XYZ file of C-alpha atoms in Angstrom:
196
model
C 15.218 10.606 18.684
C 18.710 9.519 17.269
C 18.181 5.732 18.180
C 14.516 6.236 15.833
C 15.602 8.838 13.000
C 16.630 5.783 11.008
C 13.322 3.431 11.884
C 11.566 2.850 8.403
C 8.369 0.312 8.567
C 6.298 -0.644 5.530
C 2.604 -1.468 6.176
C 1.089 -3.912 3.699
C -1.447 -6.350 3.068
C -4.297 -7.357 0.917
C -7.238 -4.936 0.316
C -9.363 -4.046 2.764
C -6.998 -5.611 5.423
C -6.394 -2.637 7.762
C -3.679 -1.145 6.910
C -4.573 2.791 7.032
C -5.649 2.039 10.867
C -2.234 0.501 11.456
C -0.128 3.076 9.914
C -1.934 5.521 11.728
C -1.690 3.878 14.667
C 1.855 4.060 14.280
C 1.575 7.860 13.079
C 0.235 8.691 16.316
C 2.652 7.004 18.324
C 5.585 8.924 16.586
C 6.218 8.399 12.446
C 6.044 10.510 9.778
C 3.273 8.490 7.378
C 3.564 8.203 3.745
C 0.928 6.867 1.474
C 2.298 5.041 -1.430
C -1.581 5.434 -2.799
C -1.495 9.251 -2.543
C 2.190 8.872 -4.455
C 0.553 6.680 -6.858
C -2.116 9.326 -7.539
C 0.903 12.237 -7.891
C 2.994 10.071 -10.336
C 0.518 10.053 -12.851
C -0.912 13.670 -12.606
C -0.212 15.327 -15.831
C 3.781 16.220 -16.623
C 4.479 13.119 -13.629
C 6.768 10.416 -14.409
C 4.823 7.689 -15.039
C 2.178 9.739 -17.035
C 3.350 9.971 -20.520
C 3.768 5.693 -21.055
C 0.576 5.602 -19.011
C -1.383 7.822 -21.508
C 0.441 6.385 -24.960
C -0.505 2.791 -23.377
C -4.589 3.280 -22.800
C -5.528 6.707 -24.422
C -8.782 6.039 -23.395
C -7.696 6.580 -19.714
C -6.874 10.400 -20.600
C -9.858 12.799 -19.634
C -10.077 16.199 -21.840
C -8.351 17.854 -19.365
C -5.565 15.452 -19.421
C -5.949 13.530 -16.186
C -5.863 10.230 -15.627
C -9.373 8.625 -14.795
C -8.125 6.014 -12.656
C -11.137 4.436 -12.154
C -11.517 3.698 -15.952
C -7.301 2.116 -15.814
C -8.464 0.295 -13.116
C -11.498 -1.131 -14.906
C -8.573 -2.492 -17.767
C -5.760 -3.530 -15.609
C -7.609 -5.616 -12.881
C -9.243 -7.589 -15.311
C -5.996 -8.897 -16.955
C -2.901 -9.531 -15.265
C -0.649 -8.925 -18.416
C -1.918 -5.088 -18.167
C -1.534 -4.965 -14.120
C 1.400 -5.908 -14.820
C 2.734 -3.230 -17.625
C 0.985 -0.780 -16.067
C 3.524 -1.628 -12.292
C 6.488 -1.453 -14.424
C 5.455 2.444 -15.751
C 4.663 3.271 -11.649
C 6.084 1.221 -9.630
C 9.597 2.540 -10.125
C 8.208 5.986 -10.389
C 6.364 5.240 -6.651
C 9.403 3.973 -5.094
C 11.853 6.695 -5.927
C 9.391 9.055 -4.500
C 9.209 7.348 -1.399
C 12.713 6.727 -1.113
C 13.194 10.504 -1.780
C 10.532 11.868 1.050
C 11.951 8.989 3.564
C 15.239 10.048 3.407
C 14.279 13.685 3.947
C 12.740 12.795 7.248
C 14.494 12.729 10.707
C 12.449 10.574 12.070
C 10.440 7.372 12.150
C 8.467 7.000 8.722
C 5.835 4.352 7.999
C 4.736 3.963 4.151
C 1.323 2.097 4.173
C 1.531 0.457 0.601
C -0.685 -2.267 -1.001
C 1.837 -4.002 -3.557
C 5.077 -5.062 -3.022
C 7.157 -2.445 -3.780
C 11.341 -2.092 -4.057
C 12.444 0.751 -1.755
C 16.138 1.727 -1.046
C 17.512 1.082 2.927
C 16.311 -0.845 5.319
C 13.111 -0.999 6.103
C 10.746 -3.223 8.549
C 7.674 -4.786 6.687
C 4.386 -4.978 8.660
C 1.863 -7.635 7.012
C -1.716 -6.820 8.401
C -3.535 -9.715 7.880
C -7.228 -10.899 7.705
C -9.592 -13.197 6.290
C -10.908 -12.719 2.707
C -13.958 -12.532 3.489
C -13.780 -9.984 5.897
C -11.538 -8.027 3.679
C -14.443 -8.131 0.710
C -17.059 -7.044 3.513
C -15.155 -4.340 4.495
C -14.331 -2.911 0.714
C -17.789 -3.682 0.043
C -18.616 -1.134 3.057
C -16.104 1.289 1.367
C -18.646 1.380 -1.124
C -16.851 -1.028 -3.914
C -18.833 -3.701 -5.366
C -17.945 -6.863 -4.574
C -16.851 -8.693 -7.409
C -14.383 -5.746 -8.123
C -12.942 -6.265 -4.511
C -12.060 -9.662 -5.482
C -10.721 -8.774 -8.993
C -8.501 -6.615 -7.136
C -7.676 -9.014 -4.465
C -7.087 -11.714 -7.144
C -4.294 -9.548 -8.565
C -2.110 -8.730 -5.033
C 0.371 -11.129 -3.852
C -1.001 -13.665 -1.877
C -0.630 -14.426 1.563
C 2.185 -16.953 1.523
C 4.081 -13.951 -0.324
C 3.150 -11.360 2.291
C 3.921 -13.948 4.981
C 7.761 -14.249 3.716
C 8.213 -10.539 3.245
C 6.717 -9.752 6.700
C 8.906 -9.124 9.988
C 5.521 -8.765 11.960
C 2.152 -10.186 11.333
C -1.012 -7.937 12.356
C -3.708 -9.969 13.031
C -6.630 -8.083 11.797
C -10.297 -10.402 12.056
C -11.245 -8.593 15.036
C -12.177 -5.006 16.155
C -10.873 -1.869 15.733
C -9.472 -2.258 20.122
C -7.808 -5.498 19.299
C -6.379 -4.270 16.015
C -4.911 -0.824 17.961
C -3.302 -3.337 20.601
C -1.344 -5.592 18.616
C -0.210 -2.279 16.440
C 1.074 -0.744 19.509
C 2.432 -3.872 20.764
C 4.392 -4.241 17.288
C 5.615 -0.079 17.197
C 6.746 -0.714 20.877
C 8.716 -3.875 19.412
C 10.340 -2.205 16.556
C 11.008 1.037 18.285
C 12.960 -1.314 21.212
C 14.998 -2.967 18.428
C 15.892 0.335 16.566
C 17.156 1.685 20.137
């Protein structure tokens, strides 16, 4: 375990690209998995960092029992980029420190699945799990989102060339769920050797 205490690998990508069945590919072969997502959700419950500038910023977000409705924020700040972007500088910070702070209290391998690019403290292996847009709409569209939302969202993540030049392995994801599972544990086997 002492050569892979230290092993940190972020899993990004685009929506709908795969990268909840590659971080728990990688949870099952070993890592600790943290999902910035479910962070995302904590740092703006009520009393949270990143909850007080998000409620003065849209009041119309806040339910009557103070919660954010995320769905409504969503609605705002994925239909103008000048919001997305206010609203990353109230969480992203927020998001990373919490990370950072879980990470370092793990001895052991920890993969963060994330869906932005986010800052995080130490050295950490990025994972970029890619796939066609197409197939990503069609598969957030199974999810249940409506289409045009799906791209609205995809509009506003980095784009591939960015994930591309952040990435220290590419996961191919256009295929099925075997293919997908056998390049993740090809890659885990890969970064585990290089850790050791």
């Amino acid at each position: 375990m002492a050569e892979t205490s230290n092993v940190r690998v972020l899993v990004c990508g685009g929506i709908g690209a795969g990268k909840s069945a590659v971080a728990e590919c990688f949870a099952g072969m070993g890592a600790v998995m943290i999902e910035a997502d479910r962070v995302g959700h904590e740092v703006l419950a009520p009393g949270a960092p990143a909850w007080g500038a998000v409620a003065k910023q849209w009041p119309s977000v806040v339910t009557a029992d103070g919660e954010i409705d995320r769905a409504a924020l969503g609605r705002i700040v994925f239909a103008d980029p000048g919001e997305l972007a206010l609203l990353e500088s109230y969480t992203h910070p927020a998001i990373s420190r919490a990370i950072t702070e879980r990470a370092g209290a793990i001895d052991g391998p920890v993969v963060v699945e994330v869906p932005i690019v986010l800052s995080l403290d130490g050295d950490w292996t990025v994972v970029f799990v890619d796939a066609s847009l197409d197939t990503r709409l069609d598969r957030a569209q199974s999810r249940g989102m409506e289409r045009v939302d799906a791209m609205r969202r995809a509009r506003q993540q980095p784009d591939h060339e960015t994930w591309l030049a952040l990435a220290d392995y590419v996961v191919e994801n256009d295929g099925d769920l075997v293919a997908l599972h056998e390049r993740a544990s090809e890659v885990w086997r890969e970064i585990i050797a290089s850790a050791s």
